[in-house]
XYZ file of C-alpha atoms in Angstrom:
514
model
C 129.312 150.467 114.787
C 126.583 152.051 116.628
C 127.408 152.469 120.473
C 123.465 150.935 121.471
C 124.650 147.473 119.895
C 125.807 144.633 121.972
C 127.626 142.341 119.763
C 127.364 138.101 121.009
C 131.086 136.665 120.569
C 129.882 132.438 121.482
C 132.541 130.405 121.963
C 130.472 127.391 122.938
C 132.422 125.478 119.847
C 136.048 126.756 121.337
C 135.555 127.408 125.044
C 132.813 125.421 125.329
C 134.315 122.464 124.208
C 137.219 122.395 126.490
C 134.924 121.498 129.309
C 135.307 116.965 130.240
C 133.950 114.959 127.251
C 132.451 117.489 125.460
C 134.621 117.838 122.187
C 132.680 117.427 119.386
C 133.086 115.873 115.833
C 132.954 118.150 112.838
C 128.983 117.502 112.257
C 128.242 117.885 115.299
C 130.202 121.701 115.531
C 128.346 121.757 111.405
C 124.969 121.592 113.268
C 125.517 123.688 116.265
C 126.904 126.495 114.044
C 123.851 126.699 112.403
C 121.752 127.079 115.206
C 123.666 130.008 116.255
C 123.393 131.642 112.559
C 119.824 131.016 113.026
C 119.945 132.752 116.239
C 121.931 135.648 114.682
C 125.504 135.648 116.771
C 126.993 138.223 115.279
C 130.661 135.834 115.981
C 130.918 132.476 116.113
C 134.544 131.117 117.286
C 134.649 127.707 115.778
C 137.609 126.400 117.206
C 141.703 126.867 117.492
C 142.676 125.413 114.287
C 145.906 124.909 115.354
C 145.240 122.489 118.107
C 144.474 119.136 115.671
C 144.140 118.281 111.617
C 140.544 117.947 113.147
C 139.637 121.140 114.243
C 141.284 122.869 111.154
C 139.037 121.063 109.546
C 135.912 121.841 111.197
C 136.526 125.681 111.203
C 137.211 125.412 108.069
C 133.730 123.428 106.855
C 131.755 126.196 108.959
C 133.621 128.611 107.378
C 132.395 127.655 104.165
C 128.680 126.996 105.305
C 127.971 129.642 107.639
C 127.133 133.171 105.646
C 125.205 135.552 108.178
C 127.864 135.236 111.314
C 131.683 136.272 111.467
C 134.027 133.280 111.680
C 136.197 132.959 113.855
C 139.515 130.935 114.809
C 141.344 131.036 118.038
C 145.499 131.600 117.896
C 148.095 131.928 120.174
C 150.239 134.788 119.132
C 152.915 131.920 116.982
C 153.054 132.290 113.450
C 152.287 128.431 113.593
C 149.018 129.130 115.026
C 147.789 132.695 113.230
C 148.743 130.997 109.960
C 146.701 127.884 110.739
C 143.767 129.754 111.794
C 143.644 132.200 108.303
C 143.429 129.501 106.198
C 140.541 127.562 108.373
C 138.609 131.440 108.064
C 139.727 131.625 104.578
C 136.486 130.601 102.812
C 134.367 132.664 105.419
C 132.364 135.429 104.399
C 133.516 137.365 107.236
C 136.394 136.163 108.914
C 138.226 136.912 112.513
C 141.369 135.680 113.841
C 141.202 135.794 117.316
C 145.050 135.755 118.943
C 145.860 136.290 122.438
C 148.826 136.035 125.100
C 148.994 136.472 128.487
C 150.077 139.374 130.583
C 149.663 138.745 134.217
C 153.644 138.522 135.717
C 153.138 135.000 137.261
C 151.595 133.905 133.801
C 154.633 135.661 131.867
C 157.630 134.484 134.381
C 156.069 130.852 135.094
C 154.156 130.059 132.239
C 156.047 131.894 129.175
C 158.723 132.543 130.699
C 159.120 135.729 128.584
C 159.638 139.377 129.828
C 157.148 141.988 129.795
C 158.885 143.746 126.629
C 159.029 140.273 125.171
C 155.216 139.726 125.643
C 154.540 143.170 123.836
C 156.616 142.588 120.925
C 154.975 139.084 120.393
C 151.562 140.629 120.864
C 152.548 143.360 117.934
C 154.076 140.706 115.272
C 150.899 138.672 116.040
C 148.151 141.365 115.081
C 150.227 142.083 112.320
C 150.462 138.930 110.872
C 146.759 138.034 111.461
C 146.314 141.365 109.382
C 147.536 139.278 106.130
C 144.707 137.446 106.614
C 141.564 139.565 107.612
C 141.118 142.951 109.022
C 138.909 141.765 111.554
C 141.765 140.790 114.374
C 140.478 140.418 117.901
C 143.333 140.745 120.788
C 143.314 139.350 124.342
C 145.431 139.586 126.856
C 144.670 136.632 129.094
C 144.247 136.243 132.614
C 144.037 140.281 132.457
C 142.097 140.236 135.750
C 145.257 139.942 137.278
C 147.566 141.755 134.938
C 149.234 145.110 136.407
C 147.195 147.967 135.019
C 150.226 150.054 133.329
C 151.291 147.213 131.491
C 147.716 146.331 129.682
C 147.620 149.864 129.304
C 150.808 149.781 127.502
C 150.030 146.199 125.281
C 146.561 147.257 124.100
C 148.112 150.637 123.365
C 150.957 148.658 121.078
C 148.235 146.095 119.353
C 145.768 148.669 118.458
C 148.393 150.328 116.546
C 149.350 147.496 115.025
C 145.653 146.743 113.635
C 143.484 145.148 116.216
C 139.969 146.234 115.795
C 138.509 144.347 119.232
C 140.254 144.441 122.290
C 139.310 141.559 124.890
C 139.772 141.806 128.556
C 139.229 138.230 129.742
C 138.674 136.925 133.363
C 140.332 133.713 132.751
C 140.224 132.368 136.530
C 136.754 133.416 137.570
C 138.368 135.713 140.085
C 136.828 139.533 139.296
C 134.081 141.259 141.474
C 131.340 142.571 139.214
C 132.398 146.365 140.893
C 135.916 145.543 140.207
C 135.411 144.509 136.837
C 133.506 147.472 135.676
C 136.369 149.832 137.157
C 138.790 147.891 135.278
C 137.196 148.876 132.160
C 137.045 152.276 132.748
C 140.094 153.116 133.556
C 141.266 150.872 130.331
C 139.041 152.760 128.108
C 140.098 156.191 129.426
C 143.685 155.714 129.655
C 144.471 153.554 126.058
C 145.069 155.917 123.343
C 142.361 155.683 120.189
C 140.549 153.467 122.529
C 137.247 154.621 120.931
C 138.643 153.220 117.637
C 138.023 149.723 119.235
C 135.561 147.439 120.165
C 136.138 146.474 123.602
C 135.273 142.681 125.086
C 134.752 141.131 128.259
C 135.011 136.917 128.584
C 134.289 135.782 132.170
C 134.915 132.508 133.537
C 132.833 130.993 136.419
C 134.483 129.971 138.999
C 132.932 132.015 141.460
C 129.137 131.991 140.042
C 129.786 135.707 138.329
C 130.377 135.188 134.926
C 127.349 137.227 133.849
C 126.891 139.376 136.487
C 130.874 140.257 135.591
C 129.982 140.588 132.059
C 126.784 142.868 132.431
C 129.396 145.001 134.770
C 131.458 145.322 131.810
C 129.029 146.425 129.513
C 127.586 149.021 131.930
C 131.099 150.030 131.806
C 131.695 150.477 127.914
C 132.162 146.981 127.082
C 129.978 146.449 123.559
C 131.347 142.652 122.799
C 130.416 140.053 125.124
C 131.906 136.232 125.183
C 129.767 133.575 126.244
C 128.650 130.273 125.506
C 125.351 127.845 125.102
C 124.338 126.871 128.823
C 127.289 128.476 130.503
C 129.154 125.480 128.860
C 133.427 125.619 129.132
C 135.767 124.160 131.051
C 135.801 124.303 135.499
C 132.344 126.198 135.835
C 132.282 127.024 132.731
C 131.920 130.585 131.277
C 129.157 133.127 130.756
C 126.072 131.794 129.662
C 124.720 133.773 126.346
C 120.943 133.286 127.237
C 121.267 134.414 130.418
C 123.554 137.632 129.310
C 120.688 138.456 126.144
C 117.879 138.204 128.010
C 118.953 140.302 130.967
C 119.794 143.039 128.341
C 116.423 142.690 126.614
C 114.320 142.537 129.608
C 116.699 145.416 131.202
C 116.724 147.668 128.872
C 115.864 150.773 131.334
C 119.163 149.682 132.939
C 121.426 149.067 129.468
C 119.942 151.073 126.821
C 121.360 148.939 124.150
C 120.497 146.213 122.050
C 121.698 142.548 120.637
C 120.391 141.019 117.121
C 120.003 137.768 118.597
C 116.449 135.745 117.506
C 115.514 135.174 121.491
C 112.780 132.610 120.521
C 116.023 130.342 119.275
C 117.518 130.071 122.968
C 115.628 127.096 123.891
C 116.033 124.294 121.047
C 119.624 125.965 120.875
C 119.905 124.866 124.216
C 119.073 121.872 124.121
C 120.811 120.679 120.517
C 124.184 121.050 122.465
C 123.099 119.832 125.424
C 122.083 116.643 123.265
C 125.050 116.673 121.603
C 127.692 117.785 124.549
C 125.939 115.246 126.972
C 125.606 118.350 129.648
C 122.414 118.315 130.540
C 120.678 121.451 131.545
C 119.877 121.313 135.487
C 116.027 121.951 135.776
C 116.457 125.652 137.770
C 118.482 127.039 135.052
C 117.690 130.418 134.201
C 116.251 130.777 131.145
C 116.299 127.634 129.684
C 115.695 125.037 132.422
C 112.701 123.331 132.343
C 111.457 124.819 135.718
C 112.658 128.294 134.861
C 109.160 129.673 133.860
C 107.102 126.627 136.411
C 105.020 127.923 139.438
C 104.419 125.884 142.017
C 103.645 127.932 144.898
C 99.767 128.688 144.881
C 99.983 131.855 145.784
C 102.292 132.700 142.638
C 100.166 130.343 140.130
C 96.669 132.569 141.604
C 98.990 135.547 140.121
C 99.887 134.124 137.510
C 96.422 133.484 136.171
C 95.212 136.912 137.461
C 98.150 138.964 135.268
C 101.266 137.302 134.013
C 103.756 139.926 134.790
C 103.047 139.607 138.318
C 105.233 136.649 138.521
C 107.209 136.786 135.197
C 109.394 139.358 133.358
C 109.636 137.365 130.514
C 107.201 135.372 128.524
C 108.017 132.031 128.068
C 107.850 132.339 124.513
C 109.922 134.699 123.744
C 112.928 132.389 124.460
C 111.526 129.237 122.988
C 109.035 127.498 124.890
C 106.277 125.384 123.380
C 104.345 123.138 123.412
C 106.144 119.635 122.417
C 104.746 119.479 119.014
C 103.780 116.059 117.561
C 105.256 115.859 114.343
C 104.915 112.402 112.728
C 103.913 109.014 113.643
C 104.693 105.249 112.648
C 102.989 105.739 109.045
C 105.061 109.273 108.248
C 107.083 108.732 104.987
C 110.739 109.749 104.283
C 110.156 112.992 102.292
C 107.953 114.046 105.644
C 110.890 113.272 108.088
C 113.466 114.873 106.023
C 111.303 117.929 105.474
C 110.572 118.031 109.786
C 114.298 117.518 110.461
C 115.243 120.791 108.295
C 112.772 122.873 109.857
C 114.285 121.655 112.964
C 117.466 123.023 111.347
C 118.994 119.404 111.307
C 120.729 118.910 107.700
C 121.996 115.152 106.855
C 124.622 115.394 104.935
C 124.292 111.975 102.663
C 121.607 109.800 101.433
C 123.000 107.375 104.234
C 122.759 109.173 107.115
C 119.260 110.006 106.107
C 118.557 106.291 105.620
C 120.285 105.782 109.285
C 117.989 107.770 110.510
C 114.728 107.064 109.470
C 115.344 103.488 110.269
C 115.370 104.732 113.859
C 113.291 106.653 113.354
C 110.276 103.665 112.289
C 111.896 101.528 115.363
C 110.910 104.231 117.549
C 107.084 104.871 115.788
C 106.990 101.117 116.596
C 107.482 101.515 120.788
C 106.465 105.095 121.006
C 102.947 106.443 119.500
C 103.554 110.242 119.748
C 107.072 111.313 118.052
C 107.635 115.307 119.497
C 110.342 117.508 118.161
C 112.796 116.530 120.962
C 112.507 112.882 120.077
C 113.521 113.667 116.792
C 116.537 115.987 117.926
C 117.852 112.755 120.029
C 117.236 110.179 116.823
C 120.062 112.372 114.587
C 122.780 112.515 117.883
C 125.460 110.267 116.374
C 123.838 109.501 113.019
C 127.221 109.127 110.529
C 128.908 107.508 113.041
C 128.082 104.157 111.910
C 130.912 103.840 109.714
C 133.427 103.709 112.335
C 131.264 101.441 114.899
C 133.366 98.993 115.821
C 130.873 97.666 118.765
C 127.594 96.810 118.178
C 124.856 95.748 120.542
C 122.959 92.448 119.091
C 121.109 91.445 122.003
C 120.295 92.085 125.600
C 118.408 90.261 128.310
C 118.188 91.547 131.948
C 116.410 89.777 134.805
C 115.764 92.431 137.706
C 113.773 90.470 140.692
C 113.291 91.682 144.321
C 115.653 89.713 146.397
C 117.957 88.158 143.616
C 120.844 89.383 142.210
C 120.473 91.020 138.552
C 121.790 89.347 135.819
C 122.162 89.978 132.167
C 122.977 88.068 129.136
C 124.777 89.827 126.355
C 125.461 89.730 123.099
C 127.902 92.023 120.900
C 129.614 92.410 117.388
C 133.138 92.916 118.002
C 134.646 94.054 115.013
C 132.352 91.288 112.907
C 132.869 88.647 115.652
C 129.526 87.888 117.750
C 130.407 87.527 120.879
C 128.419 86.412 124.217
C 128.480 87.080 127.957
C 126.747 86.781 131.671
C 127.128 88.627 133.997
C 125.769 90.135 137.656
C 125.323 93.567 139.500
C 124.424 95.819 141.772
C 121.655 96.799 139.788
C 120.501 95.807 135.936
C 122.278 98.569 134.485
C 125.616 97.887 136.283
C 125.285 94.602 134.968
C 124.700 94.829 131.698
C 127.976 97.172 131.490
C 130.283 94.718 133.448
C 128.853 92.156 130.844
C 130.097 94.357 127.824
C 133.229 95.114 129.676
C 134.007 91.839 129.900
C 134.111 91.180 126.577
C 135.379 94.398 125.346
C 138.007 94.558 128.163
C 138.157 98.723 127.397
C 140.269 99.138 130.914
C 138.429 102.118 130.971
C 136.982 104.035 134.267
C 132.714 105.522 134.042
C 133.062 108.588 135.604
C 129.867 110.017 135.023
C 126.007 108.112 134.105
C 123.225 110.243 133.986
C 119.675 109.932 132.808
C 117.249 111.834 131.607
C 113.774 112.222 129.946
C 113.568 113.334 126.676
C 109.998 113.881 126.513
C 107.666 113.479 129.032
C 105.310 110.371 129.534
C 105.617 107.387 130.444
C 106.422 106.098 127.132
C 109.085 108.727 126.668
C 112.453 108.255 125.559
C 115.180 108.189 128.163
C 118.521 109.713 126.847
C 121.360 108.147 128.537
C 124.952 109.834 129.003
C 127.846 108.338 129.825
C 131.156 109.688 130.466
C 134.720 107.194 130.720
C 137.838 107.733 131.023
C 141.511 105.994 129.941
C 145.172 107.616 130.120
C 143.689 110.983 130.549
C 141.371 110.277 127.524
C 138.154 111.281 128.407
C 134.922 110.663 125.736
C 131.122 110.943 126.062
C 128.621 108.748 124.815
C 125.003 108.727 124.292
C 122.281 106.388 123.889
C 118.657 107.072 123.657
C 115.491 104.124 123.801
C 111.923 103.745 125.325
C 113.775 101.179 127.636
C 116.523 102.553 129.946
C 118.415 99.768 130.159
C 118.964 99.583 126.130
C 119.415 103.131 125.924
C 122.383 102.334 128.433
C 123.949 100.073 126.915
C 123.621 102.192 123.902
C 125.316 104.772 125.726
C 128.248 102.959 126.917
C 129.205 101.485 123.746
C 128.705 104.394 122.045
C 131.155 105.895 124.267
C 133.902 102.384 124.046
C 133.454 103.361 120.164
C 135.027 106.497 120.356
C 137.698 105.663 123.021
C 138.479 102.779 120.531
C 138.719 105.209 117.215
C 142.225 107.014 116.802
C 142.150 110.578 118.973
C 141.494 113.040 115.981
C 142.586 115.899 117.783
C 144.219 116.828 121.017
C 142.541 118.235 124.208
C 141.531 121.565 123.236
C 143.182 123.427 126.260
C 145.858 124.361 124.615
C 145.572 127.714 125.793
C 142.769 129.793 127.382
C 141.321 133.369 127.596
């Protein structure tokens, strides 16, 4: 591999997912793969396959559609796990296990409760089993920002022996100093033996707002991998964020002198598919892809602006994505037409059924909304093909909001078939409508997060509702999106009692970290 090539590892499916509420069914992980072959990630890790029937499962269905990115599977270094995760890859066109183990003493004596030489050898027997599988084996030692030098010396030494072709260095707590960090990695890369046999990683965590800057560090060091996810997404403050990490090599590229593959002009509707579909919106003064990130409002930088872009910017909007919302159809647009739109979008239904589902919302929406953008259409297919497992169903809703009075709302639900009625008040019309459902559902369940926000803008726009509740430790999102923001609530929050209500497919994905 050519030393001016910086290869994107995301791990918005894996890491990403670990973060509250946002694990994903296997469509949903279907369609955000694709994006990211679209985008050209040179490695997508698609989950720990050994963590649920579920995620096997999904690894294994991107491993069979995805044909321009590697595949890859998280492991711990068990045979359990490595086994699992080869035969998610198998179908892949180009596979990767990735295994890890940590070597920091407190995470070996408290956590493994293993010795150093015991860590080593399990390390070794890992790689070499992964090897049966694929040669592409990746190796981390986790929490390796606060591992003893000599010792991940001595474990990278032992696993690139054994076969490991990428070596990962991973910040797991968020706790390295961009200076630090790029020290770290050159000492590692001078002192391991056949070091330049290797592709050496970084993965950065966020805890102390330095994931990228820690990353960049890294490859200004050597580094030629980077890990990072869609929006920063992952678990605490997340990880990394990939557009931020491509564009400052693209835009730096006096500073870097290397290059990435990646399709910058995919960033943005990448973006905001799994923010859709994660229910983590994007805060407006994101870099990159926030809605403000290329606004001006300061007249003295829009007069610039107009006078010579580059006074103000050092990147053009559209290189990452940004248009124009594009109208696409209207109320008198035919099937074929939406089902040709939604695969230029990148959006693939995967039966004659979901399509159906979705054009019927699609003609409910033409009927409140006149223009239909791309965005709209993203929000219509968020949850389409999980009708056959909706349990709760909203029939009808009535809300009286008056200054002075109370709020009250009537409301009407199919429970499991049943129709079922009740009224009830609040502190506001959307905090009754959901004590209303709760009283007849009786969930037990605890909202811990409601947010809001506008899908496109007008005053006619959709609002896209998120909802986040939790029950013995279970923890689900659910989404609802309507021209009224009160429907598009309660859309929301039984979309979200739906899935507490369905049979946990898989367990949290933490089951181990790098």
């Amino acid at each position: 591999m050519s030393n001016n090539k910086l290869i994107i590892f995301d791990t918005t499916l894996r890491d990403g997912e670990q973060s509250p509420g946002a694990s994903m069914t296997r469509d949903e992980k279907l369609r955000i793969a694709r994006a990211l072959e679209r985008m050209r990630v040179d490695v997508i890790e698609a989950g720990f396959a050994a963590a649920s029937p579920g995620d096997f499962e999904a690894i294994k269905a991107i491993a069979e559609t995805v044909k321009e990115s590697t595949v890859c599977s998280l492991a711990r270094a068990s045979e359990k796990d490595i086994r699992a995760a080869g035969e998610a890859i198998r179908p892949a066109a180009r596979g990767r296990i990735h295994t890890f183990i940590a070597t920091s003493p407190i995470h070996m004596e408290k956590k493994l409760r293993m010795s150093p030489d015991q860590v080593v050898e399990a390390a070794v027997r890992a790689v070499r089993l992964a090897r049966e599988y694929t040669d592409d084996v990746e190796f981390s030692a986790e929490d390796a920002v606060r591992s003893e030098m000599d010792f991940l010396v001595r474990i990278f030494d032992a696993v690139i022996q054994a076969g490991a072709k990428t070596i990962n260095v991973p910040d797991t707590v968020g706790y390295a100093l961009p200076d630090q960090w790029a020290a770290r990695f050159r000492e590692l890369i001078e002192r391991v033996p056949n070091s330049d046999k290797v592709v050496w990683s970084t993965h950065c965590h966020n805890d102390l707002g330095m994931a990228v800057a820690n990353s960049l560090a890294a490859v200004m060091a050597g580094a030629r991998q980077v890990e990072c996810t869609i929006n920063g997404l992952g678990e605490r403050a997340g990880n990394a964020s990939l557009e931020e990490v491509v564009m400052a090599v693209r835009t730096r590229r006096d500073a870097f002198q290397i290059e990435t593959g990646i399709d910058t002009t995919q960033l943005v509707p990448t973006s905001k598919l799994v923010s859709s579909i994660t229910g983590y919106p994007v805060q407006p003064n994101k870099a990159i892809v926030g809605a403000n990130a290329f606004a001006h409002e300061s007249g003295i930088h829009q007069d610039g602006v107009l006078k010579h872009r580059e006074t103000y910017e050092i990147m053009r909007a559209e290189d990452v994505g940004w248009t124009t919302n594009k109208l696409t159809l209207g109320k008198l647009s035919g099937r074929n037409a939406f089902r040709t739109r939604l695969q230029e979008l990148g959006v693939e239904l995967e039966s004659e059924e979901a399509l159906n589902a979705a054009f019927a919302r699609f003609k409910e929406l033409a009927d409140k909304k006149r223009e239909i953008y791309d965005e709209d259409l993203q929000a219509l297919v968020t949850g389409v093909g999980e009708e056959a497992v909706e349990t709760l169903r909203l029939i009808s809703l009535k809300v009286c909001s008056e200054t002075g009075e109370t709020p009250h709302a009537q409301v009407v639900l199919s429970v499991d078939g049943e129709e079922r009625h009740a009224e009830s008040v609040g502190g506001g019309p959307v905090d009754a409508v959901f004590k209303g459902i709760e009283s007849i559902v009786q969930s037990g369940s605890a909202l811990t997060l409601y947010s809001v926000n506008n899908i496109t803008s007008g005053t006619d726009a959709q609002g896209e509702v998120t909802v986040r509740v939790e029950k013995d430790g279970r923890i689900v999102n659910g989404q609802g999106a309507d021209t009224d923001i009160v429907i598009a609530s309660a859309k929301a929050y039984l979309n979200a009692l739906n899935r507490l209500r369905q049979p946990e497919q898989r367990q949290h994905p933490q089951l181990g970290d790098v």
